[in-house]
mmCIF file of C-alpha atoms in Angstrom:
data_model
loop_
_atom_site.group_PDB
_atom_site.id
_atom_site.type_symbol
_atom_site.label_atom_id
_atom_site.label_comp_id
_atom_site.label_asym_id
_atom_site.label_seq_id
_atom_site.Cartn_x
_atom_site.Cartn_y
_atom_site.Cartn_z
ATOM 1 C CA UNK Q 28 8.535 53.957 -32.757
ATOM 2 C CA UNK Q 29 11.011 52.696 -29.537
ATOM 3 C CA UNK Q 30 8.635 53.556 -27.004
ATOM 4 C CA UNK Q 31 5.838 51.221 -28.745
ATOM 5 C CA UNK Q 32 9.056 48.001 -28.821
ATOM 6 C CA UNK Q 33 8.176 44.730 -25.915
ATOM 7 C CA UNK Q 34 10.212 45.323 -23.397
ATOM 8 C CA UNK Q 35 12.966 41.930 -23.794
ATOM 9 C CA UNK Q 36 12.236 40.348 -19.989
ATOM 10 C CA UNK Q 37 15.414 39.642 -18.278
ATOM 11 C CA UNK Q 38 15.844 36.225 -17.177
ATOM 12 C CA UNK Q 39 17.384 34.878 -14.000
ATOM 13 C CA UNK Q 40 18.910 31.769 -13.154
ATOM 14 C CA UNK Q 41 16.516 30.365 -10.231
ATOM 15 C CA UNK Q 42 18.491 28.750 -7.095
ATOM 16 C CA UNK Q 43 16.455 25.654 -7.232
ATOM 17 C CA UNK Q 44 16.101 23.207 -9.017
ATOM 18 C CA UNK Q 45 13.170 22.358 -11.457
ATOM 19 C CA UNK Q 46 12.364 18.891 -10.171
ATOM 20 C CA UNK Q 47 12.569 20.153 -5.877
ATOM 21 C CA UNK Q 48 9.032 21.032 -4.174
ATOM 22 C CA UNK Q 49 8.000 22.549 -1.495
ATOM 23 C CA UNK Q 50 5.439 20.544 -0.475
ATOM 24 C CA UNK Q 51 6.704 18.508 2.665
ATOM 25 C CA UNK Q 52 7.985 14.855 1.529
ATOM 26 C CA UNK Q 53 4.798 12.368 2.316
ATOM 27 C CA UNK Q 54 4.912 8.332 2.406
ATOM 28 C CA UNK Q 55 3.133 6.924 -0.542
ATOM 29 C CA UNK Q 56 1.684 3.283 0.714
ATOM 30 C CA UNK Q 57 2.446 0.697 -1.354
ATOM 31 C CA UNK Q 58 0.361 -0.467 -4.164
ATOM 32 C CA UNK Q 59 -2.021 -3.267 -3.316
ATOM 33 C CA UNK Q 60 -2.799 -1.687 0.160
ATOM 34 C CA UNK Q 61 -4.331 1.193 -2.449
ATOM 35 C CA UNK Q 62 -7.550 0.464 -4.473
ATOM 36 C CA UNK Q 63 -6.517 0.924 -8.434
ATOM 37 C CA UNK Q 64 -8.694 4.202 -10.006
ATOM 38 C CA UNK Q 65 -6.960 3.576 -13.468
ATOM 39 C CA UNK Q 66 -4.489 3.435 -15.399
ATOM 40 C CA UNK Q 67 -2.849 5.877 -18.128
ATOM 41 C CA UNK Q 68 -0.123 5.530 -20.642
ATOM 42 C CA UNK Q 69 3.116 4.115 -18.214
ATOM 43 C CA UNK Q 70 1.194 4.981 -15.124
ATOM 44 C CA UNK Q 71 -1.282 3.678 -12.977
ATOM 45 C CA UNK Q 72 -3.836 6.196 -10.330
ATOM 46 C CA UNK Q 73 -4.545 4.673 -7.020
ATOM 47 C CA UNK Q 74 -7.321 6.380 -3.811
ATOM 48 C CA UNK Q 75 -5.220 7.071 -0.862
ATOM 49 C CA UNK Q 76 -7.295 7.132 2.384
ATOM 50 C CA UNK Q 77 -5.711 9.113 5.063
ATOM 51 C CA UNK Q 78 -6.131 9.052 8.963
ATOM 52 C CA UNK Q 79 -4.970 11.675 10.646
ATOM 53 C CA UNK Q 80 -3.689 9.897 14.164
ATOM 54 C CA UNK Q 81 -3.542 12.936 16.019
ATOM 55 C CA UNK Q 82 -7.453 13.962 14.808
ATOM 56 C CA UNK Q 83 -8.762 10.324 15.141
ATOM 57 C CA UNK Q 84 -10.389 11.414 11.429
ATOM 58 C CA UNK Q 85 -10.129 11.122 8.000
ATOM 59 C CA UNK Q 86 -8.956 13.473 6.258
ATOM 60 C CA UNK Q 87 -9.804 14.055 1.993
ATOM 61 C CA UNK Q 88 -8.435 11.135 -0.418
ATOM 62 C CA UNK Q 89 -6.242 11.963 -2.518
ATOM 63 C CA UNK Q 90 -5.331 10.339 -6.202
ATOM 64 C CA UNK Q 91 -2.059 9.109 -6.374
ATOM 65 C CA UNK Q 92 -0.501 8.835 -9.566
ATOM 66 C CA UNK Q 93 2.384 6.447 -10.240
ATOM 67 C CA UNK Q 94 4.336 4.736 -12.888
ATOM 68 C CA UNK Q 95 3.525 1.042 -13.507
ATOM 69 C CA UNK Q 96 5.978 -1.392 -12.137
ATOM 70 C CA UNK Q 97 5.852 -3.042 -15.519
ATOM 71 C CA UNK Q 98 7.835 0.033 -17.213
ATOM 72 C CA UNK Q 99 11.429 0.008 -17.925
ATOM 73 C CA UNK Q 100 11.905 3.410 -18.122
ATOM 74 C CA UNK Q 101 16.191 3.163 -18.874
ATOM 75 C CA UNK Q 102 16.284 6.578 -20.474
ATOM 76 C CA UNK Q 103 13.517 8.589 -17.053
ATOM 77 C CA UNK Q 104 10.750 9.444 -19.595
ATOM 78 C CA UNK Q 105 7.921 8.539 -17.237
ATOM 79 C CA UNK Q 106 10.372 10.237 -14.913
ATOM 80 C CA UNK Q 107 10.646 13.404 -16.415
ATOM 81 C CA UNK Q 108 6.595 13.467 -18.125
ATOM 82 C CA UNK Q 109 5.533 12.870 -14.491
ATOM 83 C CA UNK Q 110 7.744 15.500 -13.170
ATOM 84 C CA UNK Q 111 6.422 17.831 -15.539
ATOM 85 C CA UNK Q 112 2.822 17.367 -15.372
ATOM 86 C CA UNK Q 113 3.538 18.054 -11.365
ATOM 87 C CA UNK Q 114 5.358 21.337 -12.205
ATOM 88 C CA UNK Q 115 2.076 22.127 -14.479
ATOM 89 C CA UNK Q 116 -0.545 21.307 -12.261
ATOM 90 C CA UNK Q 117 1.355 23.409 -8.931
ATOM 91 C CA UNK Q 118 0.434 25.983 -10.773
ATOM 92 C CA UNK Q 119 -3.124 25.580 -11.413
ATOM 93 C CA UNK Q 120 -5.908 27.366 -8.849
ATOM 94 C CA UNK Q 121 -8.862 26.820 -10.195
ATOM 95 C CA UNK Q 122 -12.060 24.797 -8.790
ATOM 96 C CA UNK Q 123 -12.289 22.456 -12.134
ATOM 97 C CA UNK Q 124 -8.747 21.648 -12.240
ATOM 98 C CA UNK Q 125 -7.523 18.948 -9.850
ATOM 99 C CA UNK Q 126 -5.437 20.232 -7.309
ATOM 100 C CA UNK Q 127 -1.863 19.519 -7.151
ATOM 101 C CA UNK Q 128 -1.022 18.108 -3.845
ATOM 102 C CA UNK Q 129 2.606 16.401 -3.149
ATOM 103 C CA UNK Q 130 5.450 14.923 -5.396
ATOM 104 C CA UNK Q 131 7.506 12.364 -4.079
ATOM 105 C CA UNK Q 132 10.046 9.886 -4.771
ATOM 106 C CA UNK Q 133 9.436 6.273 -2.955
ATOM 107 C CA UNK Q 134 12.499 4.753 -1.631
ATOM 108 C CA UNK Q 135 12.348 2.234 -4.089
ATOM 109 C CA UNK Q 136 13.237 5.163 -6.660
ATOM 110 C CA UNK Q 137 9.206 5.416 -7.960
ATOM 111 C CA UNK Q 138 8.339 8.872 -8.408
ATOM 112 C CA UNK Q 139 4.906 9.893 -6.893
ATOM 113 C CA UNK Q 140 2.333 12.736 -7.845
ATOM 114 C CA UNK Q 141 -0.377 13.213 -5.087
ATOM 115 C CA UNK Q 142 -3.589 14.726 -6.435
ATOM 116 C CA UNK Q 143 -6.720 15.462 -5.214
ATOM 117 C CA UNK Q 144 -9.208 12.851 -5.836
ATOM 118 C CA UNK Q 145 -11.514 14.356 -7.808
ATOM 119 C CA UNK Q 146 -14.695 12.223 -7.380
ATOM 120 C CA UNK Q 147 -16.678 13.632 -10.624
ATOM 121 C CA UNK Q 148 -16.364 15.341 -13.986
ATOM 122 C CA UNK Q 149 -18.739 17.142 -16.471
ATOM 123 C CA UNK Q 150 -18.699 13.877 -19.041
ATOM 124 C CA UNK Q 151 -19.873 12.220 -15.611
ATOM 125 C CA UNK Q 152 -22.805 14.653 -14.937
ATOM 126 C CA UNK Q 153 -24.030 14.422 -19.127
ATOM 127 C CA UNK Q 154 -24.052 10.551 -18.812
ATOM 128 C CA UNK Q 155 -26.000 9.892 -15.487
ATOM 129 C CA UNK Q 156 -28.530 12.509 -18.050
ATOM 130 C CA UNK Q 157 -28.722 10.161 -20.621
ATOM 131 C CA UNK Q 158 -29.134 7.646 -18.777
ATOM 132 C CA UNK Q 159 -32.338 9.297 -16.710
ATOM 133 C CA UNK Q 160 -33.227 10.140 -20.099
ATOM 134 C CA UNK Q 161 -33.906 13.486 -18.486
ATOM 135 C CA UNK Q 162 -32.560 15.621 -21.719
ATOM 136 C CA UNK Q 163 -29.796 18.440 -22.438
ATOM 137 C CA UNK Q 164 -29.724 20.650 -19.147
ATOM 138 C CA UNK Q 165 -31.478 23.728 -18.996
ATOM 139 C CA UNK Q 166 -30.053 26.899 -20.351
ATOM 140 C CA UNK Q 167 -30.763 28.123 -16.103
ATOM 141 C CA UNK Q 168 -28.240 25.249 -15.699
ATOM 142 C CA UNK Q 169 -25.588 25.941 -18.463
ATOM 143 C CA UNK Q 170 -25.772 29.402 -16.894
ATOM 144 C CA UNK Q 171 -24.895 29.091 -14.248
ATOM 145 C CA UNK Q 172 -21.946 26.658 -14.345
ATOM 146 C CA UNK Q 173 -20.132 28.063 -16.994
ATOM 147 C CA UNK Q 174 -18.597 31.049 -16.148
ATOM 148 C CA UNK Q 175 -17.044 28.554 -13.226
ATOM 149 C CA UNK Q 176 -16.304 25.574 -16.801
ATOM 150 C CA UNK Q 177 -14.174 28.370 -18.562
ATOM 151 C CA UNK Q 178 -12.861 31.087 -16.778
ATOM 152 C CA UNK Q 179 -9.294 31.831 -15.997
ATOM 153 C CA UNK Q 180 -7.312 29.676 -14.101
#
């Protein structure tokens, strides 16, 4: 029966700290220069328009999640949560999950998570159909989109 026993996983200690990232450091502009998209528990989300002076054109916009300035994070709980979210988001590779872009700590010590900016979600499309009194999605529309929604990461 030993041949049917699940092998033990040997864990190797990583030389890289959990909070370190291989992404380049970016400069996040101060909040007043960005449009606020929303907020959550202890965080605000802003739209960061990116411009490339080298190419003279705009790049894809990013959503930047920052800890709310009004939050007193003495024990670092909000910073840990944002760091954990960045670590988790970095592991996903799925067309229906917002993409990780960068994680950085600003000069004032505020951590920032930069993500792909998503304009629409499934709920948005459902609400649009309800407002237009279009009824439910047709079976062909559902069959077209369902595989990408339920596919593995």
